[in-house]
């Protein structure tokens, strides 16, 4: 049974034993919500690097299933799985050889169903990849096409030419590896078109048969229970002379056709566009709300890193000012790092030079037009910077995407080929192979991190789970807090413009909820005066500690922020005469006790201690009433007088939610 495989000790279950195809009932734990992605927290992981269940050195689907409780505890609500399909794996699975199966290295379709059902039972959705632009040159479609005569339906599945001079204005994306977008094929006796590697020929989307094939693929994955599909390299589907072959009208027409097919056949499914373009071009992939539901905001990512290095909010403000509003029902996907290089295609030449200089001084850290580093090494393993960047990621408009391992501050290995330096095995504990696999270390799909600063013996899940002050625990608290406030996922944004340019401040509003976000982008203490007069009378409440701040008046609101500090504060307007209302609605409880001594100093003292917080909150003479009382404790009591008129003076220790 699949469940018994999950419960077995790691290494005892094999991929072959799961191929009998155990059937698990489809959980109904997730409500059908067509806008679920707006409130989602997405966790991106590479199955091959996450957890190996059978000891062959490669992470697999049953290994992922065994770690779903960790992902649930982290608090995320959706998992984005990198490519799973059969592939020669020359491009980490993005060179697909069969769209409707699972690579035997990671398991079977039955194993994937186990992951989907077990994830849904935990309230987690699954997103995976749809690589529409190209296939592997080993795909049967291409093998038939290269052997078929010109003009035949089989040949027409791909883009061919007798000369490499067509589409000359199209840029070469992988300049480090490819001299041209055309490659000669001896078998076909013609050139084939590819926007990426030469082993990834582009499909011909001028051919309606390709459309029909892609619709069949989409139906297959949604039929398995997948909730969303990331459309890889979507701007490059079509080609046309005298254009750069990107963002063509034909591409948007096809996406509208695909979206209509999905809307007619499926419920609560999502398409996520990977369009590494300037904001105006990227936003076009939402259409009028009739193309993709979500879209990555690539240009904001490098500018967050620029802002904390420059200690200036301008890069963030500037790129968001260039970002068009999205149609209702659509959403940006925001990220700090992912499985690829930190792309610098959508920055100016000056900005690119600056990023290389401050974040990738060594040539080994650079790849294509980007930087191949994880989050922690990018910021010098400075936890304050990591917290600040995540605080911005989780509060700016869009759905946050967290890359596996960044929640514990994993390092990278820039000396591995391609982008593999940021795809190393997850570091679970300090055991052999970081707890990722029982295999001989030399058999691992990629070596574990042994750099002294990021060594798996120091940076791992087990160690951080046992330390409530760790980055992992901080990340869990951040995620939990984000999920409590829908204004972050669905609200409007209004930037404030204080004189201090080192401070970024903005308001998120949704259905009567207003949240103020203030961030210090500097390594030094900063002060800021904010014009919040519109909210005069409101009392900001800091969300992490529920600390009530002084009320807002017509005067500028003054805040001091420590190095790389940020605040999330709810602007809550207290009711008129709040103290009087509280006093009038409070009823003093009656406590029955044998004597005053027993109640104040004996076994029944806890009854009085439990009643005191509510009582003290209604006393105008109690200055601590403006703070949240967590508990009270009677430390001493003195009887004054005798008989029925006796009084008792008590010394009471009060503990507040904020200390």
Short mmCIF file of N, CA, C and O in Angstrom, two decimals, residues 194-248:
data_model
loop_
_atom_site.label_atom_id
_atom_site.label_comp_id
_atom_site.label_asym_id
_atom_site.label_seq_id
_atom_site.Cartn_x
_atom_site.Cartn_y
_atom_site.Cartn_z
N UNK A 194 15.79 26.83 -32.44
CA UNK A 194 15.74 26.62 -30.99
C UNK A 194 16.11 27.93 -30.31
O UNK A 194 17.13 28.53 -30.60
N UNK A 195 15.28 28.36 -29.35
CA UNK A 195 15.59 29.59 -28.62
C UNK A 195 16.52 29.31 -27.44
O UNK A 195 17.07 30.25 -26.86
N UNK A 196 16.67 28.06 -27.06
CA UNK A 196 17.52 27.73 -25.92
C UNK A 196 18.66 26.84 -26.40
O UNK A 196 19.36 27.20 -27.32
N UNK A 197 18.85 25.68 -25.82
CA UNK A 197 19.97 24.83 -26.22
C UNK A 197 19.69 24.13 -27.55
O UNK A 197 18.53 23.93 -27.94
N UNK A 198 20.76 23.71 -28.22
CA UNK A 198 20.62 23.05 -29.52
C UNK A 198 19.96 21.69 -29.42
O UNK A 198 19.48 21.15 -30.42
N UNK A 199 19.91 21.12 -28.23
CA UNK A 199 19.22 19.83 -28.06
C UNK A 199 17.74 20.03 -27.70
O UNK A 199 17.07 19.07 -27.34
N UNK A 200 17.24 21.29 -27.83
CA UNK A 200 15.85 21.59 -27.49
C UNK A 200 15.17 22.28 -28.68
O UNK A 200 14.97 23.49 -28.68
N UNK A 201 14.80 21.52 -29.70
CA UNK A 201 14.13 22.13 -30.87
C UNK A 201 12.77 22.70 -30.50
O UNK A 201 12.01 22.10 -29.74
N UNK A 202 12.45 23.86 -31.06
CA UNK A 202 11.18 24.53 -30.78
C UNK A 202 10.05 23.89 -31.58
O UNK A 202 10.20 23.60 -32.78
N UNK A 203 8.91 23.74 -30.93
CA UNK A 203 7.71 23.27 -31.61
C UNK A 203 7.16 24.37 -32.52
O UNK A 203 7.37 25.56 -32.27
N UNK A 204 6.43 23.96 -33.53
CA UNK A 204 5.87 24.89 -34.51
C UNK A 204 4.42 25.21 -34.12
O UNK A 204 3.50 24.45 -34.45
N UNK A 205 4.20 26.31 -33.45
CA UNK A 205 2.86 26.66 -33.00
C UNK A 205 2.00 27.28 -34.10
O UNK A 205 0.84 27.61 -33.86
N UNK A 206 2.54 27.40 -35.30
CA UNK A 206 1.69 27.75 -36.44
C UNK A 206 0.86 26.54 -36.87
O UNK A 206 -0.10 26.68 -37.62
N UNK A 207 1.20 25.38 -36.37
CA UNK A 207 0.55 24.12 -36.74
C UNK A 207 -0.57 23.80 -35.74
O UNK A 207 -0.30 23.58 -34.56
N UNK A 208 -1.84 23.75 -36.17
CA UNK A 208 -2.94 23.43 -35.25
C UNK A 208 -2.78 22.08 -34.57
O UNK A 208 -3.30 21.88 -33.46
N UNK A 209 -2.06 21.15 -35.21
CA UNK A 209 -1.86 19.83 -34.60
C UNK A 209 -1.03 19.95 -33.32
O UNK A 209 -1.22 19.16 -32.38
N UNK A 210 -0.12 20.92 -33.27
CA UNK A 210 0.66 21.16 -32.05
C UNK A 210 -0.26 21.67 -30.94
O UNK A 210 -0.15 21.26 -29.78
N UNK A 211 -1.20 22.54 -31.28
CA UNK A 211 -2.17 23.03 -30.29
C UNK A 211 -2.95 21.86 -29.70
O UNK A 211 -3.11 21.75 -28.48
N UNK A 212 -3.44 20.99 -30.57
CA UNK A 212 -4.24 19.85 -30.11
C UNK A 212 -3.42 18.95 -29.19
O UNK A 212 -3.92 18.44 -28.17
N UNK A 213 -2.14 18.76 -29.54
CA UNK A 213 -1.28 17.92 -28.71
C UNK A 213 -1.06 18.54 -27.34
O UNK A 213 -1.07 17.84 -26.32
N UNK A 214 -0.89 19.87 -27.29
CA UNK A 214 -0.68 20.55 -26.01
C UNK A 214 -1.95 20.51 -25.15
O UNK A 214 -1.87 20.34 -23.94
N UNK A 215 -3.10 20.65 -25.77
CA UNK A 215 -4.34 20.55 -25.00
C UNK A 215 -4.47 19.16 -24.38
O UNK A 215 -4.95 19.02 -23.25
N UNK A 216 -4.07 18.16 -25.11
CA UNK A 216 -4.12 16.79 -24.58
C UNK A 216 -3.19 16.63 -23.39
O UNK A 216 -3.52 15.98 -22.39
N UNK A 217 -2.02 17.26 -23.47
CA UNK A 217 -1.06 17.21 -22.36
C UNK A 217 -1.63 17.91 -21.13
O UNK A 217 -1.56 17.41 -20.00
N UNK A 218 -2.23 19.09 -21.33
CA UNK A 218 -2.83 19.84 -20.22
C UNK A 218 -3.92 19.01 -19.55
O UNK A 218 -3.98 18.91 -18.31
N UNK A 219 -4.77 18.38 -20.34
CA UNK A 219 -5.84 17.56 -19.78
C UNK A 219 -5.29 16.38 -19.00
O UNK A 219 -5.85 15.98 -17.97
N UNK A 220 -4.19 15.83 -19.46
CA UNK A 220 -3.58 14.69 -18.76
C UNK A 220 -3.15 15.10 -17.35
O UNK A 220 -3.47 14.42 -16.37
N UNK A 221 -2.44 16.22 -17.21
CA UNK A 221 -1.91 16.62 -15.90
C UNK A 221 -3.01 17.13 -14.98
O UNK A 221 -3.02 16.81 -13.78
N UNK A 222 -3.96 17.89 -15.52
CA UNK A 222 -5.07 18.31 -14.67
C UNK A 222 -5.93 17.11 -14.26
O UNK A 222 -6.48 17.08 -13.16
N UNK A 223 -6.02 16.14 -15.14
CA UNK A 223 -6.76 14.94 -14.81
C UNK A 223 -6.13 14.14 -13.69
O UNK A 223 -6.83 13.44 -12.93
N UNK A 224 -4.82 14.23 -13.54
CA UNK A 224 -4.13 13.56 -12.43
C UNK A 224 -4.39 14.24 -11.09
O UNK A 224 -4.16 13.65 -10.04
N UNK A 225 -4.85 15.48 -11.12
CA UNK A 225 -5.11 16.21 -9.89
C UNK A 225 -4.18 17.38 -9.66
O UNK A 225 -4.23 18.03 -8.60
N UNK A 226 -3.30 17.67 -10.62
CA UNK A 226 -2.43 18.84 -10.51
C UNK A 226 -3.29 20.11 -10.53
O UNK A 226 -4.26 20.20 -11.28
N UNK A 227 -2.94 21.08 -9.68
CA UNK A 227 -3.76 22.29 -9.55
C UNK A 227 -3.29 23.44 -10.43
O UNK A 227 -4.07 24.35 -10.71
N UNK A 228 -2.03 23.43 -10.83
CA UNK A 228 -1.51 24.53 -11.63
C UNK A 228 -0.38 24.07 -12.52
O UNK A 228 0.32 23.09 -12.23
N UNK A 229 -0.18 24.78 -13.62
CA UNK A 229 0.90 24.49 -14.55
C UNK A 229 1.71 25.76 -14.79
O UNK A 229 1.14 26.81 -15.11
N UNK A 230 3.00 25.65 -14.61
CA UNK A 230 3.91 26.75 -14.94
C UNK A 230 4.29 26.63 -16.40
O UNK A 230 4.86 25.61 -16.82
N UNK A 231 3.98 27.64 -17.19
CA UNK A 231 4.25 27.62 -18.62
C UNK A 231 5.65 28.15 -18.87
O UNK A 231 5.89 29.36 -18.83
N UNK A 232 6.57 27.24 -19.12
CA UNK A 232 7.97 27.60 -19.28
C UNK A 232 8.19 28.32 -20.61
O UNK A 232 7.64 27.92 -21.65
N UNK A 233 8.99 29.39 -20.57
CA UNK A 233 9.45 30.08 -21.79
C UNK A 233 8.29 30.48 -22.71
O UNK A 233 8.39 30.38 -23.93
N UNK A 234 7.22 30.97 -22.13
CA UNK A 234 6.00 31.20 -22.92
C UNK A 234 6.13 32.35 -23.93
O UNK A 234 5.41 32.34 -24.94
N UNK A 235 7.02 33.34 -23.78
CA UNK A 235 7.05 34.41 -24.79
C UNK A 235 7.56 34.00 -26.15
O UNK A 235 7.46 34.77 -27.11
N UNK A 236 8.11 32.77 -26.29
CA UNK A 236 8.84 32.41 -27.51
C UNK A 236 8.11 31.38 -28.37
O UNK A 236 8.73 30.71 -29.20
N UNK A 237 6.80 31.26 -28.21
CA UNK A 237 6.08 30.19 -28.91
C UNK A 237 6.06 30.39 -30.42
O UNK A 237 6.10 29.41 -31.18
N UNK A 238 5.97 31.62 -30.88
CA UNK A 238 5.83 31.90 -32.31
C UNK A 238 7.04 32.68 -32.83
O UNK A 238 7.77 33.32 -32.05
N UNK A 239 7.21 32.63 -34.13
CA UNK A 239 8.28 33.37 -34.80
C UNK A 239 7.68 34.20 -35.94
O UNK A 239 6.67 33.81 -36.53
N UNK A 240 8.34 35.31 -36.22
CA UNK A 240 7.92 36.14 -37.36
C UNK A 240 9.11 36.97 -37.81
O UNK A 240 9.90 37.45 -36.98
N UNK A 241 9.26 37.14 -39.13
CA UNK A 241 10.34 37.95 -39.67
C UNK A 241 10.19 39.41 -39.24
O UNK A 241 9.09 39.90 -38.98
N UNK A 242 11.35 40.07 -39.13
CA UNK A 242 11.43 41.49 -38.76
C UNK A 242 10.88 41.76 -37.36
O UNK A 242 10.40 42.85 -37.06
N UNK A 243 10.93 40.76 -36.51
CA UNK A 243 10.59 40.92 -35.09
C UNK A 243 11.67 40.21 -34.27
O UNK A 243 12.50 39.47 -34.81
N UNK A 244 11.64 40.43 -32.95
CA UNK A 244 12.57 39.70 -32.07
C UNK A 244 12.01 38.35 -31.65
O UNK A 244 12.60 37.67 -30.81
N UNK A 245 10.89 37.98 -32.25
CA UNK A 245 10.26 36.67 -31.99
C UNK A 245 9.90 36.48 -30.52
O UNK A 245 9.97 35.37 -29.98
N UNK A 246 9.50 37.56 -29.87
CA UNK A 246 9.05 37.49 -28.49
C UNK A 246 7.75 38.29 -28.35
O UNK A 246 7.57 39.32 -29.00
N UNK A 247 6.85 37.78 -27.52
CA UNK A 247 5.61 38.50 -27.18
C UNK A 247 4.76 38.81 -28.41
O UNK A 247 4.11 39.86 -28.47
N UNK A 248 4.75 37.92 -29.38
CA UNK A 248 4.00 38.18 -30.60
C UNK A 248 2.49 38.04 -30.37
O UNK A 248 2.06 37.28 -29.49
#
